[in-house]
PDB file of C-alpha atoms and ligand atoms in Angstrom:
ATOM      1  CA  MET A   1     157.396 108.977 183.931  1.00 79.00           C
ATOM      2  CA  LYS A   2     155.056 111.802 182.883  1.00 82.00           C
ATOM      3  CA  PRO A   3     152.274 110.865 180.394  1.00 82.00           C
ATOM      4  CA  GLU A   4     154.017 112.587 177.429  1.00 84.00           C
ATOM      5  CA  GLU A   5     157.300 110.867 178.318  1.00 92.00           C
ATOM      6  CA  LEU A   6     155.563 107.518 178.589  1.00 93.00           C
ATOM      7  CA  GLU A   7     153.986 107.991 175.168  1.00 93.00           C
ATOM      8  CA  GLY A   8     157.390 108.707 173.616  1.00 96.00           C
ATOM      9  CA  ALA A   9     158.946 105.737 175.418  1.00 96.00           C
ATOM     10  CA  VAL A  10     156.173 103.428 174.186  1.00 97.00           C
ATOM     11  CA  GLU A  11     156.677 104.627 170.593  1.00 96.00           C
ATOM     12  CA  ALA A  12     160.457 104.128 170.805  1.00 97.00           C
ATOM     13  CA  SER A  13     159.995 100.660 172.347  1.00 97.00           C
ATOM     14  CA  LEU A  14     157.562  99.687 169.620  1.00 97.00           C
ATOM     15  CA  ARG A  15     159.982 100.845 166.917  1.00 97.00           C
ATOM     16  CA  ARG A  16     162.768  98.729 168.448  1.00 97.00           C
ATOM     17  CA  LEU A  17     160.557  95.631 168.710  1.00 97.00           C
ATOM     18  CA  ARG A  18     159.352  96.068 165.099  1.00 96.00           C
ATOM     19  CA  GLN A  19     162.930  96.450 163.899  1.00 95.00           C
ATOM     20  CA  ALA A  20     163.982  93.299 165.776  1.00 95.00           C
ATOM     21  CA  ALA A  21     161.026  91.256 164.511  1.00 94.00           C
ATOM     22  CA  GLY A  22     161.438  92.350 160.895  1.00 89.00           C
ATOM     23  CA  GLU A  23     157.838  91.231 160.327  1.00 85.00           C
ATOM     24  CA  ALA A  24     154.444  91.680 161.979  1.00 91.00           C
ATOM     25  CA  LEU A  25     154.710  91.436 165.748  1.00 96.00           C
ATOM     26  CA  PRO A  26     152.950  88.524 167.513  1.00 96.00           C
ATOM     27  CA  GLU A  27     149.451  89.077 168.901  1.00 97.00           C
ATOM     28  CA  VAL A  28     150.062  86.955 172.003  1.00 98.00           C
ATOM     29  CA  ALA A  29     152.422  87.989 174.820  1.00 98.00           C
ATOM     30  CA  VAL A  30     153.557  85.868 177.757  1.00 98.00           C
ATOM     31  CA  LEU A  31     154.851  87.457 180.954  1.00 97.00           C
ATOM     32  CA  LEU A  32     157.073  85.016 182.831  1.00 95.00           C
ATOM     33  CA  GLY A  33     157.132  84.953 186.617  1.00 91.00           C
ATOM     34  CA  SER A  34     159.365  83.054 189.044  1.00 86.00           C
ATOM     35  CA  GLY A  35     159.744  79.433 188.035  1.00 88.00           C
ATOM     36  CA  TRP A  36     158.499  79.878 184.483  1.00 93.00           C
ATOM     37  CA  GLY A  37     161.831  80.864 182.907  1.00 90.00           C
ATOM     38  CA  GLY A  38     162.032  77.509 181.110  1.00 92.00           C
ATOM     39  CA  LEU A  39     159.476  78.738 178.602  1.00 95.00           C
ATOM     40  CA  ALA A  40     162.179  80.985 177.130  1.00 93.00           C
ATOM     41  CA  SER A  41     164.077  77.919 175.834  1.00 93.00           C
ATOM     42  CA  ARG A  42     160.915  76.794 174.009  1.00 95.00           C
ATOM     43  CA  VAL A  43     160.826  79.861 171.764  1.00 96.00           C
ATOM     44  CA  ASP A  44     161.746  78.852 168.201  1.00 96.00           C
ATOM     45  CA  GLY A  45     163.736  81.363 166.144  1.00 94.00           C
ATOM     46  CA  ALA A  46     163.978  83.588 169.210  1.00 95.00           C
ATOM     47  CA  VAL A  47     165.067  87.179 168.567  1.00 96.00           C
ATOM     48  CA  PRO A  48     166.091  88.711 171.916  1.00 95.00           C
ATOM     49  CA  VAL A  49     165.659  92.358 172.854  1.00 96.00           C
ATOM     50  CA  ASP A  50     166.869  93.461 176.296  1.00 94.00           C
ATOM     51  CA  TYR A  51     164.504  95.594 178.376  1.00 95.00           C
ATOM     52  CA  ALA A  52     167.443  98.044 178.532  1.00 93.00           C
ATOM     53  CA  GLU A  53     166.854  98.740 174.803  1.00 95.00           C
ATOM     54  CA  LEU A  54     163.145  99.422 175.411  1.00 96.00           C
ATOM     55  CA  PRO A  55     162.668 102.770 177.202  1.00 96.00           C
ATOM     56  CA  ALA A  56     159.090 101.957 178.278  1.00 97.00           C
ATOM     57  CA  PHE A  57     160.224  98.761 179.991  1.00 96.00           C
ATOM     58  CA  PRO A  58     161.436  98.601 183.606  1.00 93.00           C
ATOM     59  CA  ALA A  59     164.893  97.872 184.971  1.00 86.00           C
ATOM     60  CA  ILE A  60     164.815  94.407 186.522  1.00 85.00           C
ATOM     61  CA  GLY A  61     166.233  93.594 189.951  1.00 60.00           C
ATOM     62  CA  VAL A  62     164.991  90.298 191.475  1.00 53.00           C
ATOM     63  CA  GLY A  63     167.104  87.140 191.113  1.00 55.00           C
ATOM     64  CA  GLY A  64     165.587  84.646 188.672  1.00 49.00           C
ATOM     65  CA  HIS A  65     164.358  87.305 186.217  1.00 52.00           C
ATOM     66  CA  ALA A  66     166.368  88.218 183.128  1.00 66.00           C
ATOM     67  CA  GLY A  67     164.717  91.394 181.790  1.00 91.00           C
ATOM     68  CA  ARG A  68     164.331  90.694 178.094  1.00 94.00           C
ATOM     69  CA  VAL A  69     161.794  90.113 175.380  1.00 96.00           C
ATOM     70  CA  LEU A  70     162.034  87.135 173.051  1.00 97.00           C
ATOM     71  CA  ILE A  71     160.199  87.347 169.750  1.00 97.00           C
ATOM     72  CA  GLY A  72     159.519  83.996 168.088  1.00 97.00           C
ATOM     73  CA  ARG A  73     157.141  81.041 168.019  1.00 96.00           C
ATOM     74  CA  ILE A  74     156.116  78.444 170.569  1.00 96.00           C
ATOM     75  CA  GLU A  75     154.639  75.314 168.999  1.00 94.00           C
ATOM     76  CA  GLY A  76     153.844  77.431 165.942  1.00 93.00           C
ATOM     77  CA  THR A  77     152.136  80.285 167.761  1.00 96.00           C
ATOM     78  CA  PRO A  78     153.868  83.656 167.284  1.00 97.00           C
ATOM     79  CA  VAL A  79     154.648  85.058 170.752  1.00 97.00           C
ATOM     80  CA  LEU A  80     156.407  87.858 172.562  1.00 98.00           C
ATOM     81  CA  VAL A  81     157.851  86.361 175.724  1.00 97.00           C
ATOM     82  CA  LEU A  82     158.650  88.870 178.474  1.00 97.00           C
ATOM     83  CA  SER A  83     161.136  87.527 181.025  1.00 94.00           C
ATOM     84  CA  GLY A  84     161.080  89.741 184.068  1.00 90.00           C
ATOM     85  CA  ARG A  85     158.612  91.960 185.857  1.00 91.00           C
ATOM     86  CA  GLN A  86     159.171  94.883 188.108  1.00 91.00           C
ATOM     87  CA  HIS A  87     157.110  94.388 191.253  1.00 92.00           C
ATOM     88  CA  ALA A  88     155.254  96.998 193.294  1.00 93.00           C
ATOM     89  CA  TYR A  89     157.177  95.835 196.387  1.00 93.00           C
ATOM     90  CA  GLU A  90     160.383  97.209 194.864  1.00 90.00           C
ATOM     91  CA  HIS A  91     159.255 100.844 195.238  1.00 91.00           C
ATOM     92  CA  GLY A  92     155.540 100.897 196.036  1.00 93.00           C
ATOM     93  CA  ASP A  93     154.561 101.784 192.469  1.00 94.00           C
ATOM     94  CA  ALA A  94     151.830  99.484 191.148  1.00 96.00           C
ATOM     95  CA  GLY A  95     152.327 100.990 187.682  1.00 95.00           C
ATOM     96  CA  ALA A  96     155.855  99.637 187.153  1.00 94.00           C
ATOM     97  CA  MET A  97     154.776  97.593 184.106  1.00 96.00           C
ATOM     98  CA  LYS A  98     152.578 100.309 182.594  1.00 96.00           C
ATOM     99  CA  GLY A  99     154.965 101.176 179.767  1.00 97.00           C
ATOM    100  CA  ALA A 100     155.529  97.505 178.922  1.00 98.00           C
ATOM    101  CA  VAL A 101     151.801  96.716 178.770  1.00 98.00           C
ATOM    102  CA  ARG A 102     151.110  99.897 176.754  1.00 97.00           C
ATOM    103  CA  THR A 103     153.825  98.855 174.307  1.00 98.00           C
ATOM    104  CA  LEU A 104     152.207  95.440 173.891  1.00 98.00           C
ATOM    105  CA  ALA A 105     148.828  97.065 173.243  1.00 98.00           C
ATOM    106  CA  ALA A 106     150.391  99.484 170.742  1.00 97.00           C
ATOM    107  CA  ALA A 107     152.032  96.519 169.017  1.00 97.00           C
ATOM    108  CA  GLY A 108     148.626  94.938 168.428  1.00 96.00           C
ATOM    109  CA  VAL A 109     148.877  92.238 171.096  1.00 98.00           C
ATOM    110  CA  HIS A 110     145.376  91.056 172.022  1.00 97.00           C
ATOM    111  CA  THR A 111     146.170  88.397 174.628  1.00 98.00           C
ATOM    112  CA  LEU A 112     148.436  88.630 177.676  1.00 98.00           C
ATOM    113  CA  VAL A 113     149.273  85.317 179.328  1.00 98.00           C
ATOM    114  CA  GLN A 114     150.634  85.919 182.817  1.00 98.00           C
ATOM    115  CA  THR A 115     152.508  83.434 184.978  1.00 97.00           C
ATOM    116  CA  ASN A 116     153.567  83.638 188.595  1.00 96.00           C
ATOM    117  CA  ALA A 117     154.674  81.685 191.642  1.00 95.00           C
ATOM    118  CA  ALA A 118     152.184  81.673 194.501  1.00 96.00           C
ATOM    119  CA  GLY A 119     151.515  80.300 197.943  1.00 97.00           C
ATOM    120  CA  SER A 120     148.515  77.989 198.382  1.00 97.00           C
ATOM    121  CA  LEU A 121     145.727  78.491 200.896  1.00 98.00           C
ATOM    122  CA  HIS A 122     144.578  74.852 200.830  1.00 96.00           C
ATOM    123  CA  THR A 123     146.463  71.661 201.580  1.00 94.00           C
ATOM    124  CA  SER A 124     144.528  70.162 198.637  1.00 95.00           C
ATOM    125  CA  LEU A 125     146.449  72.558 196.329  1.00 96.00           C
ATOM    126  CA  PRO A 126     150.000  71.470 197.225  1.00 94.00           C
ATOM    127  CA  PRO A 127     153.424  72.725 196.110  1.00 94.00           C
ATOM    128  CA  GLY A 128     153.995  71.804 192.477  1.00 93.00           C
ATOM    129  CA  ALA A 129     150.303  72.200 191.563  1.00 95.00           C
ATOM    130  CA  LEU A 130     149.053  74.691 189.005  1.00 97.00           C
ATOM    131  CA  MET A 131     146.144  77.042 189.463  1.00 98.00           C
ATOM    132  CA  LEU A 132     144.317  78.862 186.689  1.00 98.00           C
ATOM    133  CA  VAL A 133     143.391  82.310 187.952  1.00 98.00           C
ATOM    134  CA  ALA A 134     139.616  82.782 187.683  1.00 98.00           C
ATOM    135  CA  ASP A 135     139.518  86.115 189.520  1.00 98.00           C
ATOM    136  CA  HIS A 136     141.562  88.160 191.956  1.00 98.00           C
ATOM    137  CA  LEU A 137     141.398  90.051 195.235  1.00 98.00           C
ATOM    138  CA  ASN A 138     143.203  93.375 195.247  1.00 98.00           C
ATOM    139  CA  LEU A 139     143.470  93.778 199.013  1.00 96.00           C
ATOM    140  CA  VAL A 140     146.520  95.985 198.521  1.00 96.00           C
ATOM    141  CA  GLN A 141     144.040  98.588 197.252  1.00 96.00           C
ATOM    142  CA  ARG A 142     146.625 100.089 194.938  1.00 96.00           C
ATOM    143  CA  SER A 143     146.029 100.620 191.253  1.00 97.00           C
ATOM    144  CA  PRO A 144     148.389 101.250 188.337  1.00 97.00           C
ATOM    145  CA  LEU A 145     145.658 103.531 186.959  1.00 97.00           C
ATOM    146  CA  VAL A 146     145.857 106.139 189.717  1.00 96.00           C
ATOM    147  CA  GLY A 147     146.489 109.448 187.942  1.00 93.00           C
ATOM    148  CA  GLU A 148     144.949 108.349 184.622  1.00 93.00           C
ATOM    149  CA  ALA A 149     142.436 110.721 183.105  1.00 92.00           C
ATOM    150  CA  GLY A 150     139.217 110.103 181.191  1.00 92.00           C
ATOM    151  CA  ASN A 151     136.313 107.732 181.540  1.00 94.00           C
ATOM    152  CA  ARG A 152     138.285 104.719 180.336  1.00 93.00           C
ATOM    153  CA  ARG A 153     140.070 104.597 183.681  1.00 96.00           C
ATOM    154  CA  PHE A 154     136.866 103.194 185.222  1.00 97.00           C
ATOM    155  CA  VAL A 155     137.639  99.726 183.922  1.00 97.00           C
ATOM    156  CA  ASP A 156     135.072  96.943 184.171  1.00 97.00           C
ATOM    157  CA  MET A 157     136.769  94.027 185.952  1.00 97.00           C
ATOM    158  CA  ALA A 158     133.844  91.575 185.689  1.00 96.00           C
ATOM    159  CA  GLU A 159     135.726  89.238 183.354  1.00 96.00           C
ATOM    160  CA  ALA A 160     139.273  90.291 184.103  1.00 98.00           C
ATOM    161  CA  TYR A 161     140.497  86.745 183.371  1.00 98.00           C
ATOM    162  CA  ASP A 162     138.893  85.968 180.043  1.00 98.00           C
ATOM    163  CA  PRO A 163     136.288  83.172 180.305  1.00 98.00           C
ATOM    164  CA  GLY A 164     136.922  81.977 176.734  1.00 97.00           C
ATOM    165  CA  LEU A 165     140.684  81.694 177.285  1.00 98.00           C
ATOM    166  CA  ARG A 166     140.149  79.941 180.626  1.00 98.00           C
ATOM    167  CA  HIS A 167     137.830  77.453 178.993  1.00 97.00           C
ATOM    168  CA  ARG A 168     140.461  76.686 176.348  1.00 97.00           C
ATOM    169  CA  ALA A 169     143.237  76.346 178.939  1.00 98.00           C
ATOM    170  CA  LEU A 170     141.150  73.931 181.005  1.00 98.00           C
ATOM    171  CA  ALA A 171     140.356  71.884 177.891  1.00 97.00           C
ATOM    172  CA  VAL A 172     144.074  71.585 177.039  1.00 97.00           C
ATOM    173  CA  ALA A 173     144.907  70.504 180.611  1.00 97.00           C
ATOM    174  CA  GLN A 174     142.157  67.904 180.525  1.00 97.00           C
ATOM    175  CA  ARG A 175     143.329  66.574 177.145  1.00 96.00           C
ATOM    176  CA  LEU A 176     146.871  66.186 178.553  1.00 95.00           C
ATOM    177  CA  GLY A 177     145.616  64.649 181.804  1.00 95.00           C
ATOM    178  CA  ARG A 178     147.233  67.487 183.743  1.00 94.00           C
ATOM    179  CA  PRO A 179     145.299  68.618 186.846  1.00 93.00           C
ATOM    180  CA  LEU A 180     144.442  72.310 186.577  1.00 96.00           C
ATOM    181  CA  ARG A 181     142.110  73.881 189.056  1.00 96.00           C
ATOM    182  CA  GLU A 182     140.614  77.348 188.892  1.00 98.00           C
ATOM    183  CA  GLY A 183     140.945  79.646 191.871  1.00 98.00           C
ATOM    184  CA  ILE A 184     141.079  83.153 193.242  1.00 98.00           C
ATOM    185  CA  TYR A 185     144.472  84.885 193.458  1.00 98.00           C
ATOM    186  CA  ALA A 186     144.972  87.341 196.311  1.00 98.00           C
ATOM    187  CA  TRP A 187     147.573  90.020 195.649  1.00 98.00           C
ATOM    188  CA  GLN A 188     149.724  91.018 198.620  1.00 98.00           C
ATOM    189  CA  LEU A 189     152.264  93.826 198.274  1.00 97.00           C
ATOM    190  CA  GLY A 190     155.096  91.945 200.003  1.00 95.00           C
ATOM    191  CA  PRO A 191     158.020  91.614 199.957  1.00 96.00           C
ATOM    192  CA  GLN A 192     157.522  89.965 203.351  1.00 96.00           C
ATOM    193  CA  PHE A 193     155.458  86.775 203.319  1.00 96.00           C
ATOM    194  CA  GLU A 194     152.111  86.732 205.127  1.00 97.00           C
ATOM    195  CA  THR A 195     151.571  86.004 208.802  1.00 96.00           C
ATOM    196  CA  PRO A 196     149.538  82.929 209.795  1.00 96.00           C
ATOM    197  CA  ALA A 197     146.683  85.284 210.766  1.00 97.00           C
ATOM    198  CA  GLU A 198     146.787  86.897 207.313  1.00 98.00           C
ATOM    199  CA  ILE A 199     146.680  83.472 205.685  1.00 98.00           C
ATOM    200  CA  ARG A 200     143.576  82.588 207.745  1.00 98.00           C
ATOM    201  CA  MET A 201     142.026  85.917 206.722  1.00 98.00           C
ATOM    202  CA  LEU A 202     142.703  85.242 203.031  1.00 98.00           C
ATOM    203  CA  GLN A 203     141.164  81.774 203.348  1.00 98.00           C
ATOM    204  CA  ARG A 204     138.013  83.266 204.862  1.00 98.00           C
ATOM    205  CA  LEU A 205     137.838  85.910 202.163  1.00 98.00           C
ATOM    206  CA  GLY A 206     137.649  83.180 199.540  1.00 97.00           C
ATOM    207  CA  ALA A 207     141.181  83.274 198.131  1.00 98.00           C
ATOM    208  CA  ASP A 208     142.864  80.077 196.931  1.00 98.00           C
ATOM    209  CA  ALA A 209     146.396  81.353 196.330  1.00 98.00           C
ATOM    210  CA  VAL A 210     148.447  84.358 197.353  1.00 98.00           C
ATOM    211  CA  GLY A 211     151.246  86.166 195.559  1.00 98.00           C
ATOM    212  CA  MET A 212     153.031  89.464 195.028  1.00 97.00           C
ATOM    213  CA  SER A 213     152.420  90.147 191.335  1.00 97.00           C
ATOM    214  CA  THR A 214     150.035  89.803 188.367  1.00 98.00           C
ATOM    215  CA  VAL A 215     147.126  91.948 189.585  1.00 98.00           C
ATOM    216  CA  PRO A 216     148.617  95.324 188.528  1.00 98.00           C
ATOM    217  CA  GLU A 217     149.396  93.935 185.056  1.00 98.00           C
ATOM    218  CA  THR A 218     145.897  92.489 184.730  1.00 98.00           C
ATOM    219  CA  ILE A 219     144.416  95.910 185.518  1.00 98.00           C
ATOM    220  CA  LEU A 220     146.774  97.554 182.995  1.00 98.00           C
ATOM    221  CA  ALA A 221     145.908  94.964 180.369  1.00 98.00           C
ATOM    222  CA  ARG A 222     142.153  95.385 180.848  1.00 98.00           C
ATOM    223  CA  HIS A 223     142.579  99.163 180.634  1.00 97.00           C
ATOM    224  CA  THR A 224     144.167  98.795 177.206  1.00 96.00           C
ATOM    225  CA  GLY A 225     141.706  96.121 176.076  1.00 96.00           C
ATOM    226  CA  LEU A 226     143.983  93.069 176.234  1.00 98.00           C
ATOM    227  CA  LYS A 227     142.464  89.748 177.264  1.00 98.00           C
ATOM    228  CA  VAL A 228     144.242  88.070 180.180  1.00 98.00           C
ATOM    229  CA  LEU A 229     144.949  84.460 181.074  1.00 98.00           C
ATOM    230  CA  ALA A 230     146.949  83.792 184.262  1.00 98.00           C
ATOM    231  CA  LEU A 231     148.556  80.663 185.679  1.00 98.00           C
ATOM    232  CA  SER A 232     149.975  80.286 189.186  1.00 97.00           C
ATOM    233  CA  LEU A 233     152.638  77.723 190.000  1.00 96.00           C
ATOM    234  CA  ILE A 234     152.146  76.803 193.639  1.00 96.00           C
ATOM    235  CA  THR A 235     155.544  76.790 195.343  1.00 94.00           C
ATOM    236  CA  ASN A 236     154.481  76.475 199.005  1.00 94.00           C
ATOM    237  CA  LEU A 237     151.596  76.264 201.401  1.00 96.00           C
ATOM    238  CA  GLY A 238     150.764  79.634 202.946  1.00 96.00           C
ATOM    239  CA  CYS A 239     152.534  80.594 206.154  1.00 93.00           C
ATOM    240  CA  GLY A 240     151.363  78.475 209.069  1.00 91.00           C
ATOM    241  CA  LEU A 241     149.873  75.682 206.911  1.00 92.00           C
ATOM    242  CA  ALA A 242     153.163  73.745 206.784  1.00 88.00           C
ATOM    243  CA  ALA A 243     156.061  73.322 209.172  1.00 82.00           C
ATOM    244  CA  GLU A 244     158.882  74.804 207.107  1.00 83.00           C
ATOM    245  CA  ALA A 245     159.828  78.504 207.016  1.00 84.00           C
ATOM    246  CA  LEU A 246     159.178  80.415 203.790  1.00 84.00           C
ATOM    247  CA  SER A 247     161.929  81.989 201.713  1.00 86.00           C
ATOM    248  CA  HIS A 248     162.510  83.160 198.145  1.00 85.00           C
ATOM    249  CA  GLU A 249     165.136  80.403 197.803  1.00 86.00           C
ATOM    250  CA  GLN A 250     162.435  77.848 198.590  1.00 82.00           C
ATOM    251  CA  THR A 251     160.102  79.460 196.021  1.00 81.00           C
ATOM    252  CA  LEU A 252     162.828  79.172 193.381  1.00 84.00           C
ATOM    253  CA  ALA A 253     163.782  75.599 194.390  1.00 87.00           C
ATOM    254  CA  VAL A 254     160.210  74.262 194.136  1.00 86.00           C
ATOM    255  CA  ALA A 255     159.676  76.260 190.966  1.00 84.00           C
ATOM    256  CA  ALA A 256     162.799  74.680 189.471  1.00 84.00           C
ATOM    257  CA  GLN A 257     161.441  71.169 190.188  1.00 86.00           C
ATOM    258  CA  ALA A 258     157.846  71.757 189.087  1.00 87.00           C
ATOM    259  CA  GLY A 259     158.555  74.388 186.460  1.00 89.00           C
ATOM    260  CA  GLU A 260     159.212  71.965 183.626  1.00 90.00           C
ATOM    261  CA  ALA A 261     155.759  70.358 183.748  1.00 92.00           C
ATOM    262  CA  ALA A 262     154.201  73.805 184.115  1.00 94.00           C
ATOM    263  CA  VAL A 263     156.044  75.067 181.035  1.00 96.00           C
ATOM    264  CA  GLU A 264     154.940  71.952 179.124  1.00 95.00           C
ATOM    265  CA  LEU A 265     151.293  72.744 179.807  1.00 96.00           C
ATOM    266  CA  LEU A 266     151.751  76.428 179.027  1.00 97.00           C
ATOM    267  CA  ALA A 267     153.348  75.592 175.651  1.00 97.00           C
ATOM    268  CA  ALA A 268     150.362  73.365 174.833  1.00 97.00           C
ATOM    269  CA  ILE A 269     147.956  76.151 175.826  1.00 97.00           C
ATOM    270  CA  LEU A 270     149.850  78.594 173.584  1.00 97.00           C
ATOM    271  CA  ALA A 271     149.652  76.095 170.713  1.00 96.00           C
ATOM    272  CA  ALA A 272     145.887  75.918 171.255  1.00 95.00           C
ATOM    273  CA  LEU A 273     145.552  79.707 171.087  1.00 92.00           C
ATOM    274  CA  ARG A 274     146.360  79.507 167.368  1.00 84.00           C
ATOM    275  CA  GLU A 275     143.505  77.073 166.641  1.00 73.00           C
TER     276      GLU A 275
HETATM  277  N1  HPA B 301     153.007  84.410 199.656  1.00 90.66           N
HETATM  278  C1  HPA B 301     153.151  85.436 198.793  1.00 90.66           C
HETATM  279  N2  HPA B 301     153.784  85.318 197.632  1.00 90.66           N
HETATM  280  C2  HPA B 301     154.292  84.120 197.317  1.00 90.66           C
HETATM  281  C3  HPA B 301     154.175  83.015 198.178  1.00 90.66           C
HETATM  282  C4  HPA B 301     153.491  83.183 199.407  1.00 90.66           C
HETATM  283  O1  HPA B 301     153.347  82.244 200.224  1.00 90.66           O
HETATM  284  N3  HPA B 301     154.804  81.967 197.553  1.00 90.66           N
HETATM  285  C5  HPA B 301     155.264  82.441 196.364  1.00 90.66           C
HETATM  286  N4  HPA B 301     154.962  83.736 196.216  1.00 90.66           N
END
C-alpha cells in the first residue's frame, strides 16, 4: 500500500472500530499469537469486527488464527484483542501489520501486549513455560520501517519492551506463584524451523527463545510511540535439543495444553494494567 492509501485505510479502519465500540476505544491492545486464542473467550461484552471490515488490517492465512478484533473488557480492563497476525514469512514483507498498528495508535492505544509461540534455547525453559520478552535480536535484518521518511524512522530501541510494564507483569506472576522468566527473543523469518547449527548460534548470541513473529510489530509500535509488553509461550525445545521432529501441529498441540494457564496469567496482567 502506498503511504496515502495507508493513511486512508487507517482512517476508514478507525471509523469502523469507533462505530462498533459506540464509546471511547480501549487504550490497551493485545495481539494474540499461536496458542493464545483462549484469551478471546475471556473478553466480556465482546463486540467483534472482522479484519475484512478493516482496510488497514491484513488478510489472515495461517491455521489457528481467526483474523478479527474483539472490543470489550478483560477483568475490567478495556481492551482491543487482535486475533491473527500476518507474518513476514508469508510474503517477505516485514510491514504486514503496519496498517493495524497505525490504526491502534490513531485510536489512542498506548500499550500493545504481544503474545507468541516460541522455541526454547535452554532445557531449563521447557515446553509449556512462559517467557517475558526483555529484548530481541533482529537477525533477519528486515524492518517494517524501510521506505519511511523523516527523522522519526530512526527509532530508539533501548527500551523496546517497556521496563515498567515488565516489572508489573513479573509482580503479577510472582503474586500468582506462576514462574515467569525474562529472556531475549530471536526473530527468525521462517517458515522453516532452524537447523541445529542455527540453534547453537542463537544460544551463543545470547538468545533464550526463537520465533517467527513479534519483532516487526514491536518496531512498528515503538515508531508510533506505543509501549510494548511481549510474552512467549514455549512450545518446544529448539531443533536438536530434543529428540522429536518439529512441526506446526506440535506447536499448536503444546499450545493447546499450556495455553489455558498462559491466558490465565495474561488476564491477570491485563487486570493489573488498570491499577
Ligand atoms: N522456532 C521458530 N519458531 C517457533 C519455534 C521454533 O522452534 N517454535 C514455535 N515457533
